[in-house]
PDB file of C-alpha atoms in Angstrom:
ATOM      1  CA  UNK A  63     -60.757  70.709 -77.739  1.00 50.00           C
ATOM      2  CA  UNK A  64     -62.866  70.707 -80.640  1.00 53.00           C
ATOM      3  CA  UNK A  65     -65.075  73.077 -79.594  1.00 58.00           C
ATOM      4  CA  UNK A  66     -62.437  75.392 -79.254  1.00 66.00           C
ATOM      5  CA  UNK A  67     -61.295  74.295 -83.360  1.00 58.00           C
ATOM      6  CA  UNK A  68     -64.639  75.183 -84.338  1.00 63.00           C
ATOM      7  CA  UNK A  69     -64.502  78.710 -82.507  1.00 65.00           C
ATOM      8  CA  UNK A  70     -61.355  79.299 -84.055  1.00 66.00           C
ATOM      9  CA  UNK A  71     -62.660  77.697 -87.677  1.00 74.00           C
ATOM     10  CA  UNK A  72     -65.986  79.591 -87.632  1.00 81.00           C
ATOM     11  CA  UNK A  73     -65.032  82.348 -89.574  1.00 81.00           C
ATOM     12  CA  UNK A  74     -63.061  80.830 -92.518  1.00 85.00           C
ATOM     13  CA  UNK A  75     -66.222  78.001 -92.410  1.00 88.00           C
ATOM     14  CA  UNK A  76     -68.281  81.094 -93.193  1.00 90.00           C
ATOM     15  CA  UNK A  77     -65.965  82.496 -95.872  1.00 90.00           C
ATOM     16  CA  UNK A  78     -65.918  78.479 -96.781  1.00 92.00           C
ATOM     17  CA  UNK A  79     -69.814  79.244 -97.494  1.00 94.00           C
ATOM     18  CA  UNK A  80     -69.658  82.377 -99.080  1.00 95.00           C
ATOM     19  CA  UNK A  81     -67.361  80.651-101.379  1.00 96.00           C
ATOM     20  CA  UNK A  82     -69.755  78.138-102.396  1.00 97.00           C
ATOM     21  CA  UNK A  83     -72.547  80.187-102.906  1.00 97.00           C
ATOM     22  CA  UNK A  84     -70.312  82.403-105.216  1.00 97.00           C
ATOM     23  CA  UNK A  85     -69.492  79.135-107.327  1.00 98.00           C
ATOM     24  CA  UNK A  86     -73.123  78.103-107.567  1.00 98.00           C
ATOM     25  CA  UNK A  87     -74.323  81.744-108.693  1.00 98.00           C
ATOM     26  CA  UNK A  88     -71.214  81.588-111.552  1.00 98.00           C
ATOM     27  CA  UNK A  89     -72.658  77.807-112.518  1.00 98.00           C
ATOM     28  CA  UNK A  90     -76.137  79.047-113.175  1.00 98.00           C
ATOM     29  CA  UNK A  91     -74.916  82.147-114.493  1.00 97.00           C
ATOM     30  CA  UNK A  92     -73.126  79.898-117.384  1.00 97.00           C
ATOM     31  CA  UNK A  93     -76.380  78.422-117.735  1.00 96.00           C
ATOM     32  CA  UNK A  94     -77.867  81.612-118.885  1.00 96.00           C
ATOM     33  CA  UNK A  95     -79.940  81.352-115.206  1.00 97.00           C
ATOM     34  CA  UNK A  96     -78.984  85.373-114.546  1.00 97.00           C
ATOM     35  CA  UNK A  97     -81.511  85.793-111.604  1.00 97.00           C
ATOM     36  CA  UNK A  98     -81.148  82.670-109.685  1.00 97.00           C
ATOM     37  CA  UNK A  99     -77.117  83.546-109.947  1.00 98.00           C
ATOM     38  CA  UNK A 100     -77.233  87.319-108.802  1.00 98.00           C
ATOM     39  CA  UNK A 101     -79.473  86.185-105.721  1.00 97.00           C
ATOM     40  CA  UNK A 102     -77.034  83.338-104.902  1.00 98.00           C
ATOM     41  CA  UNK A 103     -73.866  85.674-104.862  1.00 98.00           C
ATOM     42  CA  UNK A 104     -76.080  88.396-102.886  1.00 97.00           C
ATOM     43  CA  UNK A 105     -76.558  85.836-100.614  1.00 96.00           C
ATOM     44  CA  UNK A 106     -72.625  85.228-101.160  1.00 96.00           C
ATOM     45  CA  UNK A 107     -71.871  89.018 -99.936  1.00 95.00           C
ATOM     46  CA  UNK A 108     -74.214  88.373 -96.555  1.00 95.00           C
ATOM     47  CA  UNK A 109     -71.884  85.529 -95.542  1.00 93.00           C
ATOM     48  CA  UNK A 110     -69.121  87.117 -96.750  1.00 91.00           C
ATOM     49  CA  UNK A 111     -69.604  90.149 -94.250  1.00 89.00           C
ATOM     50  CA  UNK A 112     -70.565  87.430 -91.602  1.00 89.00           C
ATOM     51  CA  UNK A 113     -66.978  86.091 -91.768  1.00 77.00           C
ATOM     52  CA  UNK A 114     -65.487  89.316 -90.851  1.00 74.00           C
ATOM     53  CA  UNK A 115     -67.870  90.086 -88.427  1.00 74.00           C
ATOM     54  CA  UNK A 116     -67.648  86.695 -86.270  1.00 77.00           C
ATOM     55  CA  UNK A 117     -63.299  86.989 -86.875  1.00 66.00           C
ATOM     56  CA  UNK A 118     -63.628  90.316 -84.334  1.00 70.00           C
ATOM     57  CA  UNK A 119     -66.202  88.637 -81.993  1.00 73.00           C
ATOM     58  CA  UNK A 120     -64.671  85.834 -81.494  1.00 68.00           C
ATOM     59  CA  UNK A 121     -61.094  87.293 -81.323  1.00 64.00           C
ATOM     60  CA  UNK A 122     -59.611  84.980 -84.172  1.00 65.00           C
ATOM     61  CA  UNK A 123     -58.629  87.364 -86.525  1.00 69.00           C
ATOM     62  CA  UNK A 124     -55.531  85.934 -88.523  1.00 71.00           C
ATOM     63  CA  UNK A 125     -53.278  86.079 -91.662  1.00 75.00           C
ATOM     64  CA  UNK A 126     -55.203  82.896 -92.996  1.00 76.00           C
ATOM     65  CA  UNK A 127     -58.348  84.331 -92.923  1.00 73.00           C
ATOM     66  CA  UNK A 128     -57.715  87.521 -94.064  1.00 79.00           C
ATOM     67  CA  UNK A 129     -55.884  85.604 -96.830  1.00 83.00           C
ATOM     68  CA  UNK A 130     -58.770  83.326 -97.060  1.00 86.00           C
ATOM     69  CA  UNK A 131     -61.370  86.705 -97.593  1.00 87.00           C
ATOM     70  CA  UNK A 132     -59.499  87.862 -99.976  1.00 89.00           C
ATOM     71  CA  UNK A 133     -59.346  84.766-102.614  1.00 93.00           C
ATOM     72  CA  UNK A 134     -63.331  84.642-102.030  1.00 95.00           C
ATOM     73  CA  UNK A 135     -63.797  87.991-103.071  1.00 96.00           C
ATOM     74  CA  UNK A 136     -61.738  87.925-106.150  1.00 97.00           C
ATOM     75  CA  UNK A 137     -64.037  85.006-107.071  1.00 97.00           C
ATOM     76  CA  UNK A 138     -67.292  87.029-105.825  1.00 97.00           C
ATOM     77  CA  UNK A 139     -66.827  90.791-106.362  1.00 97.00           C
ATOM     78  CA  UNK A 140     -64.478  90.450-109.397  1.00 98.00           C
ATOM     79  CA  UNK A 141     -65.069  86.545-111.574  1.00 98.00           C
ATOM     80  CA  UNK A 142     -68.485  86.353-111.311  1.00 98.00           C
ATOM     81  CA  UNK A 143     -69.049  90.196-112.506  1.00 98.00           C
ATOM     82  CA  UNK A 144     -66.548  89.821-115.137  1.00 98.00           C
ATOM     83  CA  UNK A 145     -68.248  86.422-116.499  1.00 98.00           C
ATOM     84  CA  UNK A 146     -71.618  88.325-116.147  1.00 98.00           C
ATOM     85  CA  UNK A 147     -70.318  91.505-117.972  1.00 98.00           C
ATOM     86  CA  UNK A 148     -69.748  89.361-121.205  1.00 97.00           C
ATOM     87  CA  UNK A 149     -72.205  86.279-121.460  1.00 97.00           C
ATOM     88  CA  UNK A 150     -75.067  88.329-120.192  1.00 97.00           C
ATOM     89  CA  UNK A 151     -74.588  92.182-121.031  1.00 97.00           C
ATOM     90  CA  UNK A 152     -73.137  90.950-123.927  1.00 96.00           C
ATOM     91  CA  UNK A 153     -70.362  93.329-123.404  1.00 96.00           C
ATOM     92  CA  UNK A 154     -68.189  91.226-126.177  1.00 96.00           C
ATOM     93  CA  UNK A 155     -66.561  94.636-128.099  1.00 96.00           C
ATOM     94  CA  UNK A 156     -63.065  94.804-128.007  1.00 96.00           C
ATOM     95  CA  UNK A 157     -63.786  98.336-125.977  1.00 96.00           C
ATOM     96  CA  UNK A 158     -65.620  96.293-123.090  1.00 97.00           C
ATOM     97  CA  UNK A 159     -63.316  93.411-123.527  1.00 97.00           C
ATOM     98  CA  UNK A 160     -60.674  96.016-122.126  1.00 97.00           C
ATOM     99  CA  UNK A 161     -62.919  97.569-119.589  1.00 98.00           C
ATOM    100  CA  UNK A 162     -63.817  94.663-117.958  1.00 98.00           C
ATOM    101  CA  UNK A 163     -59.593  93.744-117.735  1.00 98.00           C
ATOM    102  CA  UNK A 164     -59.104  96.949-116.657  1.00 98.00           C
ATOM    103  CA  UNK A 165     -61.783  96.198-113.519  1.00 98.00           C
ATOM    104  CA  UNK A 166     -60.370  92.831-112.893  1.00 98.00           C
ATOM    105  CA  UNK A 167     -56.886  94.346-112.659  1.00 98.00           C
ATOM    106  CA  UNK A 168     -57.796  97.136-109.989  1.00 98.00           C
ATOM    107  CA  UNK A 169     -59.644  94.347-108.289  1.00 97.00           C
ATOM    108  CA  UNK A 170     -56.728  92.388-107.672  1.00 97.00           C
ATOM    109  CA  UNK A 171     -54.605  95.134-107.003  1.00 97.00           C
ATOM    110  CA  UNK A 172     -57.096  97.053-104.493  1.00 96.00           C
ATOM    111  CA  UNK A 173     -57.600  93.416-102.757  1.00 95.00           C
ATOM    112  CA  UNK A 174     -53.723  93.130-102.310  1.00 94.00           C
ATOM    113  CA  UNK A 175     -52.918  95.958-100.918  1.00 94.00           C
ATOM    114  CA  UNK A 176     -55.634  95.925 -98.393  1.00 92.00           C
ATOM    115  CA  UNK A 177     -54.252  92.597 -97.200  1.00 88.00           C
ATOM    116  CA  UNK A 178     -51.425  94.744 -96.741  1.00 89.00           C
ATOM    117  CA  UNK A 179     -52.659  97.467 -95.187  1.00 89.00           C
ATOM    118  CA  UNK A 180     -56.222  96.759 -93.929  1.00 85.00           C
ATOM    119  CA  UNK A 181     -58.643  98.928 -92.437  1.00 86.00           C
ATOM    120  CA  UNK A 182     -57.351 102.760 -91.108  1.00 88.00           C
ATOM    121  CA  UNK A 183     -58.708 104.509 -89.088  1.00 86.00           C
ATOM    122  CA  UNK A 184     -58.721 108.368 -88.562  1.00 81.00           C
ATOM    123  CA  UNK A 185     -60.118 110.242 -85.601  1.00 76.00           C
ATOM    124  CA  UNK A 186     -61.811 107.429 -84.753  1.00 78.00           C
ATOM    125  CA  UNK A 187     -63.628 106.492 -87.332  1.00 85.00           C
ATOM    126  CA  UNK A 188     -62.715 103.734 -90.172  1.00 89.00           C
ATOM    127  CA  UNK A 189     -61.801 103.857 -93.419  1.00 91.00           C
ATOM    128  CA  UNK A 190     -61.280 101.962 -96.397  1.00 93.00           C
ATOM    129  CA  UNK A 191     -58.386 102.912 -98.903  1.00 94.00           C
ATOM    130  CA  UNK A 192     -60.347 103.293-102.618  1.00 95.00           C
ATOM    131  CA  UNK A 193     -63.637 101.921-103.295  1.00 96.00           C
ATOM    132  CA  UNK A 194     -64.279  98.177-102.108  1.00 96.00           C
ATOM    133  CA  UNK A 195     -64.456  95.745-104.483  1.00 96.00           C
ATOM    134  CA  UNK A 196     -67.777  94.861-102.927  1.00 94.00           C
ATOM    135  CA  UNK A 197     -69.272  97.446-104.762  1.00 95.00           C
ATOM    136  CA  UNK A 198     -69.886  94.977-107.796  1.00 97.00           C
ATOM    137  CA  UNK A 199     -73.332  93.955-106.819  1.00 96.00           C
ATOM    138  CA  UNK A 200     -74.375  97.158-107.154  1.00 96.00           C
ATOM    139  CA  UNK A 201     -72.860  98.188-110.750  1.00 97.00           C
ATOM    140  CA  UNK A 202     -74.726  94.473-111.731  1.00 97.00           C
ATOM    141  CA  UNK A 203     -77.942  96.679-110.792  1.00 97.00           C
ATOM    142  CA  UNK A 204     -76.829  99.756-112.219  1.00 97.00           C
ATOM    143  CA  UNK A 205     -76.403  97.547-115.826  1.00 98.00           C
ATOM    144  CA  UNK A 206     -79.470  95.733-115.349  1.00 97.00           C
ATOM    145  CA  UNK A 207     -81.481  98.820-115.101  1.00 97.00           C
ATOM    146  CA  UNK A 208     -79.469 101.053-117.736  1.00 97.00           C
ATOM    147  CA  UNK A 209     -79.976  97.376-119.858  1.00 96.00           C
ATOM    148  CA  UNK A 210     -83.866  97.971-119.903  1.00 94.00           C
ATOM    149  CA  UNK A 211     -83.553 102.001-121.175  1.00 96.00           C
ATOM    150  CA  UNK A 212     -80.645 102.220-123.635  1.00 97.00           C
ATOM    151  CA  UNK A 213     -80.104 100.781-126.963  1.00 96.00           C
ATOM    152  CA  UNK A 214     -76.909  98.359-127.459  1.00 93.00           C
ATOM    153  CA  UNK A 215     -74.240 101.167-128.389  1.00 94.00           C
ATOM    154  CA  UNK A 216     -75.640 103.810-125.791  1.00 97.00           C
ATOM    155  CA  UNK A 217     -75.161 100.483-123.008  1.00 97.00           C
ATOM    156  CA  UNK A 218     -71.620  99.677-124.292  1.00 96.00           C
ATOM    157  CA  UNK A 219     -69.965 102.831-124.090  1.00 96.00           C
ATOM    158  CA  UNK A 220     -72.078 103.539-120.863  1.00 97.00           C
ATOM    159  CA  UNK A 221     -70.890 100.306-119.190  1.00 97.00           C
ATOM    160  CA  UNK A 222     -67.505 100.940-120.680  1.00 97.00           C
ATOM    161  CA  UNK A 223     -66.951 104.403-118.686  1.00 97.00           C
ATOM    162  CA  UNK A 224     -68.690 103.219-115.663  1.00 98.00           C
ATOM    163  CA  UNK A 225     -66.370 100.443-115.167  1.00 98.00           C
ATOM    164  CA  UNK A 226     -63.082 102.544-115.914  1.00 98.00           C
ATOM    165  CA  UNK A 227     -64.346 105.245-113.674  1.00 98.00           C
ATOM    166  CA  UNK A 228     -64.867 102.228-110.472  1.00 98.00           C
ATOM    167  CA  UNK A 229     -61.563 100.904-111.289  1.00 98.00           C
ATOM    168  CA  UNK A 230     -59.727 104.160-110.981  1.00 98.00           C
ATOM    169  CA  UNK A 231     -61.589 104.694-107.756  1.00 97.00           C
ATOM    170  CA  UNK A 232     -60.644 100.977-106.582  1.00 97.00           C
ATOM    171  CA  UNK A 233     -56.929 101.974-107.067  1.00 97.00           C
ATOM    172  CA  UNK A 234     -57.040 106.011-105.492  1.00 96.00           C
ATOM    173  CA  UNK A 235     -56.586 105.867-101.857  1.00 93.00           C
ATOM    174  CA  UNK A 236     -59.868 108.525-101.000  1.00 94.00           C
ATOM    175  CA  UNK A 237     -60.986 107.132 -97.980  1.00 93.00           C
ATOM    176  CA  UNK A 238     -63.841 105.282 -98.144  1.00 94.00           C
ATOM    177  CA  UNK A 239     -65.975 104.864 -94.871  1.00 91.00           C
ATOM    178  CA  UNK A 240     -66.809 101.991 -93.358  1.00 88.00           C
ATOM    179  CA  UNK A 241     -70.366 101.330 -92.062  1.00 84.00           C
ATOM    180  CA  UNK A 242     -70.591 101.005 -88.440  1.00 82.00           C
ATOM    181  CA  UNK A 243     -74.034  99.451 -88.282  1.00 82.00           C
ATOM    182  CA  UNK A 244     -74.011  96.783 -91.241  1.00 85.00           C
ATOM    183  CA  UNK A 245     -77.534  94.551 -89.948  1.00 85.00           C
ATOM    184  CA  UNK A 246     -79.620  96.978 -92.142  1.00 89.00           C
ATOM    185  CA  UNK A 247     -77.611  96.118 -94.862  1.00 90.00           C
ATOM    186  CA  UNK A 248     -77.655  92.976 -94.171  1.00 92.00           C
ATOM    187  CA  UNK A 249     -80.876  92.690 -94.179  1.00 93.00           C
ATOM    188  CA  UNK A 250     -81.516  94.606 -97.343  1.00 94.00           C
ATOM    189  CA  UNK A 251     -78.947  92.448 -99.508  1.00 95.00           C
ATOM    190  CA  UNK A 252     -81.013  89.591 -97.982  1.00 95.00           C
ATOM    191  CA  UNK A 253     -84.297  90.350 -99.161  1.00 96.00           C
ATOM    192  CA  UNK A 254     -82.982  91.387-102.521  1.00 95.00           C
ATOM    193  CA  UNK A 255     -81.458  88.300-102.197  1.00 96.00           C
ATOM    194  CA  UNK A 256     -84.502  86.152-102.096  1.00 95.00           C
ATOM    195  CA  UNK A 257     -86.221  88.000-104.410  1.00 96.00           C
ATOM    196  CA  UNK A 258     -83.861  87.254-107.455  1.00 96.00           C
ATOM    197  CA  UNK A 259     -83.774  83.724-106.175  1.00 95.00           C
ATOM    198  CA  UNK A 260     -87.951  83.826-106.834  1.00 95.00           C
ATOM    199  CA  UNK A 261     -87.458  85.899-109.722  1.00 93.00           C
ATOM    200  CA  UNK A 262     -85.034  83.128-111.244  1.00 83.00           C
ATOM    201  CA  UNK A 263     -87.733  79.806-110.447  1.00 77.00           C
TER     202      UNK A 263
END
């Protein structure tokens, strides 16, 4: 009996972890610990695909867990970028301000209505409607790098455009393709994990 409420459990205990490692990274972010916090939510994103991934296998897909995914990303893929937008881009103008709104709002909305409609699928192959919200990680790296090579007013109204831009493509309904081999990505996201974790000591 229990095992069978842990097989059934596994997958929301998974999301359970993902969640905690998204709520450490956003503590250290606060305390101006930027590193240590981007590998801790990368490291959120691997157990956050995990979740999914273990749901199918195990046949224990339900309504709670998909509900379940979906609060943990808002906190992942859309809080923690938004508190890491303003206290350490610095991306305090009223311009940003709006921007980053903006990208919380088509989070929430592109996170809704795929817990309405989910995955498609399309001559056999799947699809996501827009652009996933976990795209975040990656516009973290794309400020971080455009951070090191453009002054502060060439960075705001860069940032500014490239998160209006995502948050029009979180809304459209292009279809986005889903991966059908994740492990490499997996593993990449884990090593870049581990080496913002080292970078932050």
């Amino acid at each position: 009996m229990k095992k069978d409420v842990l097989r059934s459990n596994l997958a929301n205990i998974v999301s359970g972890i993902a969640l905690l490692f998204a709520w450490l990274a956003i503590i250290f972010l606060l305390k101006d610990e930027f590193y240590f916090s981007f590998g801790l939510i990368l490291l959120a994103f691997v157990f956050d695909s995990i979740d999914g991934y273990l749901a199918r296998k195990l046949a224990t897909s339900n309504q709670l867990g998909t509900a379940l995914d979906g609060y943990v990303d808002v906190i992942s893929y859309l809080t923690y970028p938004a508190i890491s937008f303003v206290t350490f881009f610095k991306l305090t103008n009223a311009f940003s301000i709006i921007s980053i709104f903006v990208f919380l709002a088509a989070g929430v909305f592109r996170l809704a209505r795929f817990e309405v409609r989910g995955i498609k699928k399309l001559e056999g192959k799947m699809y996501y409607e827009g652009l996933p919200v976990f795209i975040s990680p990656v516009l973290i790296l794309i400020f971080l790098l455009g951070s090191k090579v453009m002054n502060n007013v060439l960075f705001s109204w860069f940032t500014t455009s490239v998160l209006v831009i995502t948050s029009v493509l979180m809304v459209h309904t292009f279809k986005f393709p889903k991966p059908k081999n994740v492990l490499p990505i997996l593993i990449l996201i884990s090593v870049l994990s581990f080496i913002f974790l080292f970078m932050g000591f």
